[in-house]
mmCIF file of C-alpha atoms in Angstrom:
data_model
loop_
_atom_site.group_PDB
_atom_site.id
_atom_site.type_symbol
_atom_site.label_atom_id
_atom_site.label_comp_id
_atom_site.label_asym_id
_atom_site.label_seq_id
_atom_site.Cartn_x
_atom_site.Cartn_y
_atom_site.Cartn_z
ATOM 1 C CA MET Y 1 -0.355 -0.063 0.160
ATOM 2 C CA GLU Y 2 3.129 2.031 0.426
ATOM 3 C CA GLU Y 3 4.546 1.483 -2.808
ATOM 4 C CA GLN Y 4 0.621 2.521 -4.164
ATOM 5 C CA ARG Y 5 0.611 5.296 -2.483
ATOM 6 C CA GLU Y 6 3.859 6.507 -3.115
ATOM 7 C CA MET Y 7 3.227 6.014 -6.347
ATOM 8 C CA LEU Y 8 0.043 8.382 -6.366
ATOM 9 C CA GLN Y 9 1.938 10.853 -5.224
ATOM 10 C CA LYS Y 10 4.049 10.913 -8.139
ATOM 11 C CA ILE Y 11 1.222 10.670 -10.299
ATOM 12 C CA VAL Y 12 -0.257 13.366 -8.842
ATOM 13 C CA SER Y 13 2.841 15.479 -8.784
ATOM 14 C CA THR Y 14 2.926 14.591 -12.296
ATOM 15 C CA LEU Y 15 -0.039 15.847 -13.252
ATOM 16 C CA ALA Y 16 -0.048 19.111 -10.874
ATOM 17 C CA SER Y 17 2.735 20.202 -13.133
ATOM 18 C CA LYS Y 18 1.297 19.155 -16.882
ATOM 19 C CA ASN Y 19 -1.851 21.591 -15.094
ATOM 20 C CA TYR Y 20 0.659 24.318 -14.137
ATOM 21 C CA GLU Y 21 2.121 24.361 -17.430
ATOM 22 C CA ILE Y 22 -1.502 23.754 -19.570
ATOM 23 C CA HIS Y 23 -2.616 26.577 -17.193
ATOM 24 C CA ASN Y 24 0.018 28.979 -18.491
ATOM 25 C CA PHE Y 25 -0.169 27.604 -22.052
ATOM 26 C CA ILE Y 26 -3.853 28.687 -22.206
ATOM 27 C CA ASP Y 27 -2.837 32.573 -20.319
ATOM 28 C CA LEU Y 28 -0.157 32.448 -23.759
ATOM 29 C CA LEU Y 29 -2.598 31.468 -26.157
ATOM 30 C CA ASN Y 30 -5.215 34.086 -24.822
ATOM 31 C CA HIS Y 31 -2.624 36.290 -24.653
ATOM 32 C CA THR Y 32 -1.708 35.674 -27.974
ATOM 33 C CA ILE Y 33 -4.962 36.153 -29.179
ATOM 34 C CA LYS Y 34 -5.727 39.311 -27.814
ATOM 35 C CA ASN Y 35 -2.575 40.952 -28.981
ATOM 36 C CA LEU Y 36 -3.373 38.801 -32.246
ATOM 37 C CA GLN Y 37 -6.329 40.811 -32.383
ATOM 38 C CA VAL Y 38 -5.211 44.514 -31.787
ATOM 39 C CA ASN Y 39 -2.394 43.771 -34.232
ATOM 40 C CA SER Y 40 -5.158 42.761 -36.656
ATOM 41 C CA SER Y 41 -6.430 46.317 -35.839
ATOM 42 C CA ASN Y 42 -3.691 48.342 -36.629
ATOM 43 C CA VAL Y 43 -2.836 47.001 -39.602
ATOM 44 C CA ILE Y 44 -5.966 47.219 -40.767
ATOM 45 C CA SER Y 45 -5.534 51.460 -39.634
ATOM 46 C CA GLU Y 46 -2.889 51.320 -41.247
ATOM 47 C CA LEU Y 47 -3.767 49.557 -44.475
ATOM 48 C CA ASP Y 48 -6.621 52.428 -44.691
ATOM 49 C CA GLU Y 49 -4.516 55.216 -43.819
ATOM 50 C CA GLU Y 50 -2.179 54.184 -46.739
ATOM 51 C CA PHE Y 51 -5.189 53.636 -49.339
ATOM 52 C CA ASP Y 52 -6.543 56.499 -47.736
ATOM 53 C CA GLY Y 53 -3.472 58.886 -49.019
ATOM 54 C CA LEU Y 54 -3.488 56.430 -52.413
ATOM 55 C CA TYR Y 55 -7.093 58.060 -53.184
ATOM 56 C CA SER Y 56 -6.240 61.762 -51.633
ATOM 57 C CA ILE Y 57 -3.281 61.836 -54.576
ATOM 58 C CA LEU Y 58 -5.930 60.711 -56.651
ATOM 59 C CA HIS Y 59 -8.354 62.629 -56.671
ATOM 60 C CA GLU Y 60 -5.771 65.664 -56.183
ATOM 61 C CA MET Y 61 -4.400 64.253 -59.294
ATOM 62 C CA LYS Y 62 -8.254 64.230 -61.073
ATOM 63 C CA GLY Y 63 -8.873 67.479 -60.417
ATOM 64 C CA SER Y 64 -5.611 69.167 -61.105
ATOM 65 C CA MET Y 65 -5.898 67.419 -64.996
ATOM 66 C CA ALA Y 66 -9.756 68.216 -65.591
ATOM 67 C CA SER Y 67 -8.836 71.695 -64.335
ATOM 68 C CA ALA Y 68 -5.941 71.495 -67.308
ATOM 69 C CA ILE Y 69 -9.124 69.976 -69.578
ATOM 70 C CA GLN Y 70 -11.125 72.570 -68.929
ATOM 71 C CA GLN Y 71 -8.786 75.427 -69.405
ATOM 72 C CA GLU Y 72 -8.260 74.132 -72.361
ATOM 73 C CA ARG Y 73 -11.157 73.872 -73.661
ATOM 74 C CA MET Y 74 -12.476 77.738 -72.837
ATOM 75 C CA ARG Y 75 -9.428 78.614 -74.784
ATOM 76 C CA LYS Y 76 -10.597 76.793 -77.282
ATOM 77 C CA ILE Y 77 -13.668 78.037 -77.401
ATOM 78 C CA GLN Y 78 -12.229 82.162 -76.836
ATOM 79 C CA ALA Y 79 -10.824 81.627 -79.450
ATOM 80 C CA LEU Y 80 -13.421 80.396 -82.006
ATOM 81 C CA GLN Y 81 -15.438 83.266 -80.136
ATOM 82 C CA ASP Y 82 -12.998 85.985 -81.492
ATOM 83 C CA GLN Y 83 -12.832 84.463 -84.523
ATOM 84 C CA LEU Y 84 -17.179 83.755 -85.319
ATOM 85 C CA SER Y 85 -17.311 88.008 -84.419
ATOM 86 C CA GLN Y 86 -14.972 88.795 -86.400
ATOM 87 C CA CYS Y 87 -16.872 87.116 -89.467
ATOM 88 C CA SER Y 88 -20.245 88.721 -88.653
ATOM 89 C CA ASN Y 89 -18.964 91.914 -89.062
ATOM 90 C CA ALA Y 90 -17.375 91.307 -92.415
ATOM 91 C CA LEU Y 91 -20.682 89.418 -93.083
ATOM 92 C CA GLU Y 92 -22.676 92.580 -92.502
ATOM 93 C CA SER Y 93 -20.457 94.184 -93.602
ATOM 94 C CA SER Y 94 -19.998 92.649 -97.092
ATOM 95 C CA GLU Y 95 -24.161 91.986 -97.288
ATOM 96 C CA GLU Y 96 -24.544 96.210 -96.885
ATOM 97 C CA LEU Y 97 -21.888 96.572 -99.998
ATOM 98 C CA LEU Y 98 -23.823 94.125 -101.870
ATOM 99 C CA GLU Y 99 -27.321 95.759 -101.332
ATOM 100 C CA LEU Y 100 -25.419 99.138 -102.397
ATOM 101 C CA ALA Y 101 -24.295 98.179 -105.479
ATOM 102 C CA ALA Y 102 -26.964 96.473 -106.701
ATOM 103 C CA GLN Y 103 -28.552 99.688 -106.596
ATOM 104 C CA SER Y 104 -26.219 101.627 -108.174
ATOM 105 C CA LEU Y 105 -26.789 99.349 -110.967
ATOM 106 C CA ASP Y 106 -30.477 101.156 -111.465
ATOM 107 C CA ILE Y 107 -28.752 104.375 -111.960
ATOM 108 C CA LYS Y 108 -29.339 106.389 -115.653
ATOM 109 C CA ASP Y 109 -27.422 109.500 -115.114
ATOM 110 C CA PRO Y 110 -23.649 108.034 -116.321
ATOM 111 C CA VAL Y 111 -21.374 110.740 -114.311
ATOM 112 C CA GLU Y 112 -23.413 109.759 -110.739
ATOM 113 C CA PHE Y 113 -22.819 106.175 -112.579
ATOM 114 C CA LEU Y 114 -19.541 106.408 -112.388
ATOM 115 C CA LYS Y 115 -19.217 107.575 -109.542
ATOM 116 C CA ALA Y 116 -21.148 105.037 -107.896
ATOM 117 C CA ALA Y 117 -19.632 102.407 -109.247
ATOM 118 C CA ARG Y 118 -15.750 103.862 -107.858
ATOM 119 C CA GLN Y 119 -16.966 104.716 -104.330
ATOM 120 C CA ILE Y 120 -17.721 100.738 -104.463
ATOM 121 C CA LYS Y 121 -14.464 99.419 -106.076
ATOM 122 C CA ASP Y 122 -12.319 101.452 -103.395
ATOM 123 C CA ARG Y 123 -15.165 100.064 -100.416
ATOM 124 C CA VAL Y 124 -14.689 96.149 -102.330
ATOM 125 C CA THR Y 125 -10.614 96.669 -102.238
ATOM 126 C CA THR Y 126 -11.110 97.015 -98.440
ATOM 127 C CA ALA Y 127 -13.662 94.749 -97.672
ATOM 128 C CA SER Y 128 -12.902 92.676 -94.755
ATOM 129 C CA ALA Y 129 -14.897 89.914 -96.191
ATOM 130 C CA PHE Y 130 -11.802 89.350 -98.396
ATOM 131 C CA CYS Y 131 -9.225 89.397 -95.522
ATOM 132 C CA ILE Y 132 -9.914 87.038 -92.865
ATOM 133 C CA SER Y 133 -9.410 83.398 -92.723
ATOM 134 C CA LEU Y 134 -12.840 81.409 -93.491
ATOM 135 C CA LYS Y 135 -10.597 78.032 -91.415
ATOM 136 C CA PRO Y 136 -11.317 77.771 -88.075
ATOM 137 C CA LYS Y 137 -7.943 78.453 -86.344
ATOM 138 C CA VAL Y 138 -8.741 75.756 -83.176
ATOM 139 C CA ASN Y 139 -10.431 72.235 -84.010
ATOM 140 C CA ASP Y 140 -12.448 70.759 -81.608
ATOM 141 C CA ASN Y 141 -10.479 67.879 -80.604
ATOM 142 C CA MET Y 142 -10.074 67.203 -77.150
ATOM 143 C CA THR Y 143 -8.164 63.498 -77.309
ATOM 144 C CA HIS Y 144 -4.736 64.895 -76.617
ATOM 145 C CA MET Y 145 -6.166 66.006 -72.921
ATOM 146 C CA MET Y 146 -6.719 62.484 -72.960
ATOM 147 C CA VAL Y 147 -4.646 59.419 -69.676
ATOM 148 C CA ASP Y 148 -3.600 56.099 -70.235
ATOM 149 C CA PHE Y 149 -3.814 54.604 -66.706
ATOM 150 C CA THR Y 150 -2.674 50.936 -68.421
ATOM 151 C CA LEU Y 151 1.163 51.146 -66.369
ATOM 152 C CA GLU Y 152 -0.860 52.578 -63.203
ATOM 153 C CA ARG Y 153 -3.210 49.597 -63.273
ATOM 154 C CA HIS Y 154 -1.191 46.937 -63.208
ATOM 155 C CA ILE Y 155 1.285 48.328 -60.455
ATOM 156 C CA LEU Y 156 -1.280 49.187 -58.384
ATOM 157 C CA GLN Y 157 -2.425 45.446 -59.458
ATOM 158 C CA SER Y 158 0.850 44.374 -58.123
ATOM 159 C CA VAL Y 159 0.489 46.241 -54.738
ATOM 160 C CA LYS Y 160 0.882 43.081 -52.382
ATOM 161 C CA PHE Y 161 2.132 43.604 -48.545
ATOM 162 C CA LEU Y 162 5.638 43.777 -48.103
ATOM 163 C CA PRO Y 163 7.935 40.782 -48.037
ATOM 164 C CA VAL Y 164 10.258 40.138 -45.276
ATOM 165 C CA PRO Y 165 13.930 40.863 -46.127
ATOM 166 C CA LYS Y 166 16.269 38.434 -46.828
ATOM 167 C CA ALA Y 167 19.204 37.509 -44.610
ATOM 168 C CA PRO Y 168 22.309 38.878 -45.518
ATOM 169 C CA GLU Y 169 24.862 37.532 -46.517
ATOM 170 C CA ILE Y 170 28.502 38.819 -44.797
ATOM 171 C CA ASP Y 171 31.308 39.222 -46.833
ATOM 172 C CA LEU Y 172 34.688 37.847 -44.452
ATOM 173 C CA ALA Y 173 37.247 38.800 -47.259
ATOM 174 C CA ALA Y 174 35.927 42.402 -47.621
ATOM 175 C CA CYS Y 175 35.830 43.142 -43.181
ATOM 176 C CA LEU Y 176 39.091 44.345 -42.139
ATOM 177 C CA VAL Y 177 40.636 44.547 -38.289
ATOM 178 C CA ALA Y 178 43.176 47.278 -38.271
ATOM 179 C CA ASP Y 179 43.760 50.077 -36.514
ATOM 180 C CA ASN Y 180 41.446 49.487 -33.647
ATOM 181 C CA CYS Y 181 39.134 49.188 -35.872
ATOM 182 C CA ILE Y 182 36.694 46.199 -37.468
ATOM 183 C CA THR Y 183 35.481 47.159 -40.739
ATOM 184 C CA VAL Y 184 32.515 44.713 -41.229
ATOM 185 C CA SER Y 185 31.207 44.297 -45.178
ATOM 186 C CA TRP Y 186 27.849 42.502 -46.388
ATOM 187 C CA ARG Y 187 25.807 41.832 -49.600
ATOM 188 C CA MET Y 188 22.309 40.363 -50.071
ATOM 189 C CA PRO Y 189 21.422 37.455 -52.374
ATOM 190 C CA GLU Y 190 20.156 39.024 -54.930
ATOM 191 C CA GLU Y 191 19.053 43.171 -54.915
ATOM 192 C CA ASP Y 192 15.821 43.820 -53.363
ATOM 193 C CA SER Y 193 14.299 47.788 -54.141
ATOM 194 C CA ARG Y 194 12.998 48.077 -50.495
ATOM 195 C CA ILE Y 195 15.197 47.931 -47.857
ATOM 196 C CA ASP Y 196 15.666 50.903 -45.972
ATOM 197 C CA HIS Y 197 18.483 50.474 -43.899
ATOM 198 C CA PHE Y 198 20.503 47.391 -42.085
ATOM 199 C CA LEU Y 199 21.008 46.788 -38.421
ATOM 200 C CA LEU Y 200 24.354 45.102 -37.232
ATOM 201 C CA GLU Y 201 25.000 43.434 -34.047
ATOM 202 C CA TYR Y 202 27.830 42.386 -32.353
ATOM 203 C CA ARG Y 203 29.919 40.888 -29.234
ATOM 204 C CA LYS Y 204 32.835 39.974 -27.445
ATOM 205 C CA THR Y 205 34.060 36.720 -27.260
ATOM 206 C CA ASN Y 206 36.376 34.449 -25.840
ATOM 207 C CA CYS Y 207 35.383 32.185 -28.904
ATOM 208 C CA SER Y 208 37.366 30.954 -32.531
ATOM 209 C CA GLY Y 209 34.700 28.754 -33.843
ATOM 210 C CA PHE Y 210 30.975 29.035 -33.803
ATOM 211 C CA PRO Y 211 29.440 31.655 -31.575
ATOM 212 C CA ARG Y 212 27.818 29.846 -28.521
ATOM 213 C CA ALA Y 213 24.989 31.399 -26.577
ATOM 214 C CA LYS Y 214 26.540 30.489 -23.104
ATOM 215 C CA ASP Y 215 30.040 32.058 -23.111
ATOM 216 C CA GLY Y 216 28.235 35.019 -24.933
ATOM 217 C CA GLN Y 217 28.076 38.635 -24.022
ATOM 218 C CA CYS Y 218 24.653 40.388 -25.131
ATOM 219 C CA TRP Y 219 24.733 41.683 -28.447
ATOM 220 C CA GLU Y 220 25.460 45.827 -28.943
ATOM 221 C CA ALA Y 221 23.530 47.016 -31.978
ATOM 222 C CA ILE Y 222 23.829 49.790 -35.065
ATOM 223 C CA ASN Y 223 21.033 50.617 -36.390
ATOM 224 C CA TYR Y 224 20.108 52.602 -39.539
ATOM 225 C CA ILE Y 225 22.836 52.088 -41.492
ATOM 226 C CA LYS Y 226 21.915 52.927 -44.564
ATOM 227 C CA ALA Y 227 25.344 51.590 -46.797
ATOM 228 C CA THR Y 228 26.387 47.982 -47.106
ATOM 229 C CA GLU Y 229 29.206 47.922 -44.852
ATOM 230 C CA TYR Y 230 30.466 49.327 -41.017
ATOM 231 C CA THR Y 231 33.207 50.634 -39.640
ATOM 232 C CA LEU Y 232 33.470 50.134 -35.862
ATOM 233 C CA SER Y 233 36.665 52.061 -34.182
ATOM 234 C CA GLY Y 234 37.798 53.393 -31.088
ATOM 235 C CA LEU Y 235 37.489 49.583 -29.813
ATOM 236 C CA LYS Y 236 39.476 48.148 -26.741
ATOM 237 C CA PHE Y 237 40.653 44.585 -28.366
ATOM 238 C CA ASP Y 238 40.241 43.162 -24.595
ATOM 239 C CA THR Y 239 39.284 39.671 -26.198
ATOM 240 C CA LYS Y 240 40.249 38.077 -29.067
ATOM 241 C CA TYR Y 241 37.817 37.760 -31.094
ATOM 242 C CA MET Y 242 34.358 39.506 -32.249
ATOM 243 C CA ASN Y 243 31.467 38.428 -33.023
ATOM 244 C CA PHE Y 244 28.964 40.017 -36.166
ATOM 245 C CA ARG Y 245 25.226 39.599 -37.765
ATOM 246 C CA VAL Y 246 23.551 41.934 -39.629
ATOM 247 C CA GLN Y 247 19.909 42.417 -40.422
ATOM 248 C CA ALA Y 248 18.478 44.079 -43.501
ATOM 249 C CA CYS Y 249 14.770 46.143 -42.963
ATOM 250 C CA ASN Y 250 12.298 47.532 -45.078
ATOM 251 C CA LYS Y 251 10.119 50.069 -44.162
ATOM 252 C CA ALA Y 252 7.543 47.455 -42.057
ATOM 253 C CA VAL Y 253 9.274 44.782 -41.514
ATOM 254 C CA ALA Y 254 12.923 43.288 -40.274
ATOM 255 C CA GLY Y 255 14.206 40.561 -41.965
ATOM 256 C CA GLU Y 256 15.879 36.925 -40.883
ATOM 257 C CA TYR Y 257 20.050 37.752 -39.378
ATOM 258 C CA SER Y 258 22.897 36.781 -41.191
ATOM 259 C CA ASP Y 259 24.721 34.094 -40.678
ATOM 260 C CA PRO Y 260 27.569 35.175 -37.466
ATOM 261 C CA VAL Y 261 30.847 35.595 -38.085
ATOM 262 C CA THR Y 262 33.598 35.609 -35.748
ATOM 263 C CA LEU Y 263 36.597 37.982 -36.774
ATOM 264 C CA GLU Y 264 40.231 37.553 -34.855
ATOM 265 C CA THR Y 265 40.509 40.823 -32.733
ATOM 266 C CA LYS Y 266 44.321 39.644 -31.315
ATOM 267 C CA ALA Y 267 45.821 43.604 -30.882
ATOM 268 C CA PHE Y 268 48.859 44.546 -31.737
ATOM 269 C CA VAL Y 269 51.841 44.388 -28.313
ATOM 270 C CA PHE Y 270 54.596 44.927 -27.958
ATOM 271 C CA GLY Y 271 57.568 44.127 -24.975
ATOM 272 C CA LEU Y 272 60.589 45.836 -23.507
ATOM 273 C CA ASP Y 273 63.164 44.203 -23.211
ATOM 274 C CA SER Y 274 64.365 44.062 -19.232
ATOM 275 C CA THR Y 275 68.210 42.922 -20.359
ATOM 276 C CA SER Y 276 68.641 45.906 -22.645
ATOM 277 C CA CYS Y 277 67.276 48.880 -19.614
ATOM 278 C CA HIS Y 278 69.100 51.479 -17.664
ATOM 279 C CA LEU Y 279 69.878 49.857 -14.101
ATOM 280 C CA ASN Y 280 67.694 52.728 -12.970
ATOM 281 C CA LEU Y 281 64.786 51.122 -14.592
ATOM 282 C CA LYS Y 282 62.701 48.129 -13.454
ATOM 283 C CA VAL Y 283 61.044 46.502 -16.439
ATOM 284 C CA GLY Y 284 58.414 43.825 -15.623
ATOM 285 C CA ASP Y 285 55.887 42.148 -17.698
ATOM 286 C CA THR Y 286 53.107 44.146 -17.121
ATOM 287 C CA TYR Y 287 55.180 47.920 -16.008
ATOM 288 C CA VAL Y 288 58.217 50.022 -15.987
ATOM 289 C CA GLU Y 289 58.931 51.000 -12.576
ATOM 290 C CA TRP Y 290 61.888 53.768 -11.289
ATOM 291 C CA VAL Y 291 63.929 52.481 -8.774
ATOM 292 C CA THR Y 292 66.957 53.343 -6.908
ATOM 293 C CA THR Y 293 68.784 51.030 -5.587
ATOM 294 C CA GLY Y 294 70.379 51.069 -9.312
ATOM 295 C CA GLY Y 295 72.370 54.378 -8.923
ATOM 296 C CA LYS Y 296 75.541 52.383 -7.241
ATOM 297 C CA GLY Y 297 76.096 50.679 -10.591
ATOM 298 C CA GLN Y 298 74.950 53.616 -12.915
ATOM 299 C CA GLU Y 299 78.065 55.843 -10.408
ATOM 300 C CA LYS Y 300 80.141 52.705 -10.875
ATOM 301 C CA ILE Y 301 79.962 52.872 -14.322
ATOM 302 C CA LYS Y 302 80.452 56.846 -14.681
ATOM 303 C CA GLY Y 303 83.709 56.299 -12.400
ATOM 304 C CA LYS Y 304 84.743 54.293 -14.985
ATOM 305 C CA GLU Y 305 84.295 56.305 -17.584
ATOM 306 C CA ASN Y 306 85.093 59.833 -16.805
ATOM 307 C CA LYS Y 307 86.212 59.861 -12.695
ATOM 308 C CA SER Y 308 87.355 63.910 -13.399
ATOM 309 C CA THR Y 309 83.679 64.067 -14.274
ATOM 310 C CA SER Y 310 80.999 64.970 -11.703
ATOM 311 C CA GLY Y 311 77.437 65.853 -13.298
ATOM 312 C CA PRO Y 312 75.002 63.570 -15.510
ATOM 313 C CA GLN Y 313 77.073 62.045 -18.861
ATOM 314 C CA SER Y 314 75.665 60.994 -22.167
ATOM 315 C CA PRO Y 315 75.611 57.812 -22.870
ATOM 316 C CA LYS Y 316 79.688 56.973 -24.145
ATOM 317 C CA ARG Y 317 79.947 55.444 -28.013
ATOM 318 C CA ILE Y 318 81.189 51.761 -27.763
ATOM 319 C CA SER Y 319 81.067 49.360 -29.858
ATOM 320 C CA PHE Y 320 79.507 46.293 -29.173
ATOM 321 C CA SER Y 321 79.932 42.542 -30.769
ATOM 322 C CA ARG Y 322 76.782 40.390 -31.675
ATOM 323 C CA SER Y 323 77.486 38.594 -28.892
ATOM 324 C CA SER Y 324 78.418 40.871 -26.150
ATOM 325 C CA VAL Y 325 75.497 43.489 -26.990
ATOM 326 C CA ARG Y 326 73.221 41.426 -24.624
ATOM 327 C CA ARG Y 327 75.031 40.703 -21.550
ATOM 328 C CA SER Y 328 76.652 44.655 -21.093
ATOM 329 C CA SER Y 329 73.862 46.682 -22.379
ATOM 330 C CA ARG Y 330 72.422 47.132 -19.229
ATOM 331 C CA ASP Y 331 76.269 48.569 -18.632
ATOM 332 C CA ARG Y 332 76.415 51.250 -21.467
ATOM 333 C CA PHE Y 333 73.810 53.495 -19.986
ATOM 334 C CA ALA Y 334 75.097 56.697 -18.139
ATOM 335 C CA GLY Y 335 73.746 60.091 -17.049
ATOM 336 C CA GLU Y 336 69.997 60.579 -17.531
ATOM 337 C CA SER Y 337 69.617 58.230 -20.588
ATOM 338 C CA TYR Y 338 66.802 56.432 -18.975
ATOM 339 C CA THR Y 339 66.437 54.190 -22.358
ATOM 340 C CA VAL Y 340 64.699 50.798 -22.975
ATOM 341 C CA LEU Y 341 65.089 48.911 -25.957
ATOM 342 C CA GLY Y 342 63.823 45.288 -27.966
ATOM 343 C CA GLN Y 343 62.153 45.666 -31.243
ATOM 344 C CA LEU Y 344 59.838 47.970 -33.487
ATOM 345 C CA THR Y 345 58.649 48.767 -36.541
ATOM 346 C CA PHE Y 346 55.672 50.883 -37.932
ATOM 347 C CA TYR Y 347 53.478 50.097 -40.569
ATOM 348 C CA ASP Y 348 50.151 51.571 -42.100
ATOM 349 C CA GLY Y 349 47.139 49.727 -40.662
ATOM 350 C CA ASN Y 350 45.357 49.551 -43.115
ATOM 351 C CA SER Y 351 47.964 49.265 -46.193
ATOM 352 C CA LYS Y 352 50.250 46.561 -44.182
ATOM 353 C CA LYS Y 353 53.003 48.422 -45.745
ATOM 354 C CA LEU Y 354 56.034 50.131 -43.820
ATOM 355 C CA LEU Y 355 55.555 53.182 -43.493
ATOM 356 C CA TYR Y 356 59.422 54.841 -43.330
ATOM 357 C CA THR Y 357 62.571 53.964 -43.169
ATOM 358 C CA PHE Y 358 65.594 56.255 -42.067
ATOM 359 C CA ARG Y 359 68.634 55.985 -44.964
ATOM 360 C CA THR Y 360 72.316 57.379 -43.649
ATOM 361 C CA LYS Y 361 75.494 56.283 -43.043
ATOM 362 C CA PHE Y 362 75.758 54.598 -39.820
ATOM 363 C CA THR Y 363 78.680 54.130 -37.940
ATOM 364 C CA GLN Y 364 77.567 51.517 -35.364
ATOM 365 C CA GLN Y 365 75.172 48.913 -34.621
ATOM 366 C CA LEU Y 366 71.514 50.664 -34.277
ATOM 367 C CA LEU Y 367 69.160 49.781 -31.970
ATOM 368 C CA PRO Y 368 65.193 51.420 -31.541
ATOM 369 C CA GLY Y 369 64.603 52.051 -28.409
ATOM 370 C CA PHE Y 370 61.888 54.012 -26.241
ATOM 371 C CA MET Y 371 63.278 56.023 -23.656
ATOM 372 C CA ILE Y 372 61.914 57.610 -20.926
ATOM 373 C CA TRP Y 373 62.515 61.273 -19.816
ATOM 374 C CA CYS Y 374 62.789 63.028 -16.230
ATOM 375 C CA GLY Y 375 60.344 59.899 -15.536
ATOM 376 C CA GLY Y 376 58.035 59.859 -18.143
ATOM 377 C CA LEU Y 377 56.878 57.495 -20.589
ATOM 378 C CA THR Y 378 53.905 58.577 -23.338
ATOM 379 C CA LEU Y 379 52.358 56.126 -25.837
ATOM 380 C CA SER Y 380 51.397 57.009 -29.014
ATOM 381 C CA THR Y 381 47.520 56.506 -30.565
ATOM 382 C CA GLY Y 382 47.399 53.464 -32.206
ATOM 383 C CA LEU Y 383 49.009 50.755 -30.479
ATOM 384 C CA GLN Y 384 47.778 48.790 -28.158
ATOM 385 C CA VAL Y 385 50.308 47.676 -25.407
ATOM 386 C CA PRO Y 386 50.454 45.770 -22.328
ATOM 387 C CA SER Y 387 52.116 46.902 -19.904
ATOM 388 C CA VAL Y 388 51.028 49.965 -17.454
ATOM 389 C CA VAL Y 389 53.959 52.947 -16.572
ATOM 390 C CA LYS Y 390 54.471 53.274 -12.895
ATOM 391 C CA MET Y 391 56.534 55.981 -11.840
ATOM 392 C CA HIS Y 392 57.492 55.959 -8.388
ATOM 393 C CA GLN Y 393 58.561 59.412 -7.343
ATOM 394 C CA LYS Y 394 60.745 59.858 -4.348
ATOM 395 C CA SER Y 395 61.363 63.497 -4.781
ATOM 396 C CA GLU Y 396 59.947 66.503 -6.882
ATOM 397 C CA ASN Y 397 63.766 67.249 -7.457
ATOM 398 C CA GLU Y 398 64.424 63.328 -8.971
ATOM 399 C CA LEU Y 399 61.366 63.152 -10.853
ATOM 400 C CA SER Y 400 60.135 66.056 -13.039
ATOM 401 C CA GLY Y 401 59.179 67.432 -16.228
ATOM 402 C CA SER Y 402 57.237 66.445 -19.455
ATOM 403 C CA ALA Y 403 56.857 63.150 -20.848
ATOM 404 C CA THR Y 404 58.407 62.189 -24.182
ATOM 405 C CA SER Y 405 56.415 60.743 -27.166
ATOM 406 C CA LEU Y 406 57.331 56.681 -28.048
ATOM 407 C CA ASN Y 407 57.742 58.216 -31.693
ATOM 408 C CA ASN Y 408 61.055 59.615 -30.955
ATOM 409 C CA ILE Y 409 63.183 56.729 -31.471
ATOM 410 C CA ALA Y 410 66.541 56.214 -29.594
#
């Protein structure tokens, strides 16, 4: 009986859990139905607005074109009425002259007859009936004001709901990671003139493969991109990779996201050679530190170089063999030449071309270096440096002055 009771309790628990899920699903369905009704009403309202706007445009066009027809009719009627008035006046004058000529034929006196005949001849010469055109100035044809809505009717009949844009395709070959910037380029699988803008989303990750949701950060979005590429600038590559995806949007709806891509964003780093620095500098993996314990070694070197000189001296030019440079590089500095070596080449971040090369006659072996002058170090922009410069100021007299840029090469 206890086994049956335990089994029944499990059934009750299972049924209760299932009933809870069904209740939640019913609530979800009711909420979805309610939202569907609201959204459908909104869409119908928007559809009414669109058609009302179309009707308004058509009504305005109809009024404008009807007005043009009316103006053309009035112009022609006015021209015909003017011609009709001219013809009526000419006919009235011609009929009067005709009656006078007929009466003159009954004159018996030769002198009076000749006089009347000359007058009639002069009037006939200048009579308006012989000057007017008997052809209408305008015709009654109005077909030139007809319209053909075949094309427009075809366009209106082809009006459909806006299609969902297809997913863009990110062009990995055209993407570029350089100089703290990432340029992402994409294209549509086919031409779509209804696309209004694009949405670009990105997030940082430490995964080199396909993005995984469990260890990915939240997506950050850049909206309303009109072109098919976008450059993110001013980035800090604190992670090795970044995920990207793009979404195409038209006036009404956004399409599916593109397949996410992962771009490597490994920073350009350089290190400082701790075996080549001045004795008063302590170089670690993440810092450069000023120390005073190296001063004894410095005084010893200075004493060997010039016993009669008490002030700070510049580094002495000494020829080093390839095998002895690394061993004795810390001992060759004197005075205030607080220098740290290793190697650095400057390139253009976009073209990857060498920016500049010094061309002159060198008499000794040369190494590029960075100098800390009076306790300061300034990093040039565009470089990702994994070190933090720490300066411990013992007194205001020891560490004062301005920083020297890394662009100064010793």
